[in-house]
XYZ file of C-alpha atoms in Angstrom:
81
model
C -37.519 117.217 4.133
C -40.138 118.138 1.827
C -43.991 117.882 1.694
C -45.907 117.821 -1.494
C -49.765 117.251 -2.085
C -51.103 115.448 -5.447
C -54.405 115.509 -5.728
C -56.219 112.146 -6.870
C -55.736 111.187 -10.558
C -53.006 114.232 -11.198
C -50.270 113.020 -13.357
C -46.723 113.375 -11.926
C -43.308 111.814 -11.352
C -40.647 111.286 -8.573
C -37.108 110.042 -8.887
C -33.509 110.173 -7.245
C -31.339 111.543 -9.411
C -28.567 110.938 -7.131
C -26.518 107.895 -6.541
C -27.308 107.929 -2.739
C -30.678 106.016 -1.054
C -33.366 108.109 -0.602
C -36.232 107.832 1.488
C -40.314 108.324 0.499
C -42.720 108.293 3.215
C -46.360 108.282 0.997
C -49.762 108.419 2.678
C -52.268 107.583 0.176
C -56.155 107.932 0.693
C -57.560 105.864 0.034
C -55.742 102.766 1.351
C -55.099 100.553 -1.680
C -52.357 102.496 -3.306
C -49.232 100.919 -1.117
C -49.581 97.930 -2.372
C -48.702 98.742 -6.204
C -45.277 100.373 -3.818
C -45.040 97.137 -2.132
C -45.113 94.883 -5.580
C -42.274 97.541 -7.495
C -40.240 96.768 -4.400
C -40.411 93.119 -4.664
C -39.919 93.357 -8.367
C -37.201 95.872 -8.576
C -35.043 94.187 -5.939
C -35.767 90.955 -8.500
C -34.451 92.538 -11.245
C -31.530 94.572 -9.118
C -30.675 90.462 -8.152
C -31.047 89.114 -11.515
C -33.602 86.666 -10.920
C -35.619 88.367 -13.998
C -34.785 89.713 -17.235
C -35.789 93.364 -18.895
C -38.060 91.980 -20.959
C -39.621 90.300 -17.506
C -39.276 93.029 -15.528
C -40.904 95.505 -18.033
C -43.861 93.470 -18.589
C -44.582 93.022 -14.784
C -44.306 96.436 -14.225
C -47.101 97.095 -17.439
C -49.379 94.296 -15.630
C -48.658 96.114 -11.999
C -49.547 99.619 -13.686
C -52.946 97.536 -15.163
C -54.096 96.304 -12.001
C -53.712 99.430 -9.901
C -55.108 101.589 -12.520
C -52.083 103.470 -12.984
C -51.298 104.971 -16.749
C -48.055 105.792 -17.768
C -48.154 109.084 -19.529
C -44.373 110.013 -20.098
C -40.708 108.096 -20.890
C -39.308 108.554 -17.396
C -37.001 111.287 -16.995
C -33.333 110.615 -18.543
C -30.557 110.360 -15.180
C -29.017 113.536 -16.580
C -31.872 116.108 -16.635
């Protein structure tokens, strides 16, 4: 595997770009962080099951990114780059 540092506040991005599962093992310090991880989950497997819409799913994700503090700074990256 591979280990990467981010310092606080640095904006950056992580994706799959394959079609297999991957795994992420995060350690974030303060403790706080895992819980905006813990909420996508819960809300991506919601939308992967169809028990919300886009137009749910992107606005709970905006009021996720709100209450952790997070900003979205880019369009993420297209699945072909």
């Amino acid at each position: 595997g591979t280990t990467i540092t981010i310092p606080a506040w640095t904006p950056h991005s992580f994706w799959n770009p394959s079609d297999r599962a991957a795994r992420v093992f995060t350690i974030c310090s303060p403790a706080g962080l895992e819980r905006f991880f813990e909420a996508s989950e819960a809300l991506i497997s919601q939308h992967k099951h169809h028990t919300i819409d886009d137009a749910g799913f992107e606005s709970e994700m905006v009021r996720l990114r709100e209450t952790f503090g997070i900003e979205l700074v880019a369009p993420p990256p297209d699945r072909n780059d």
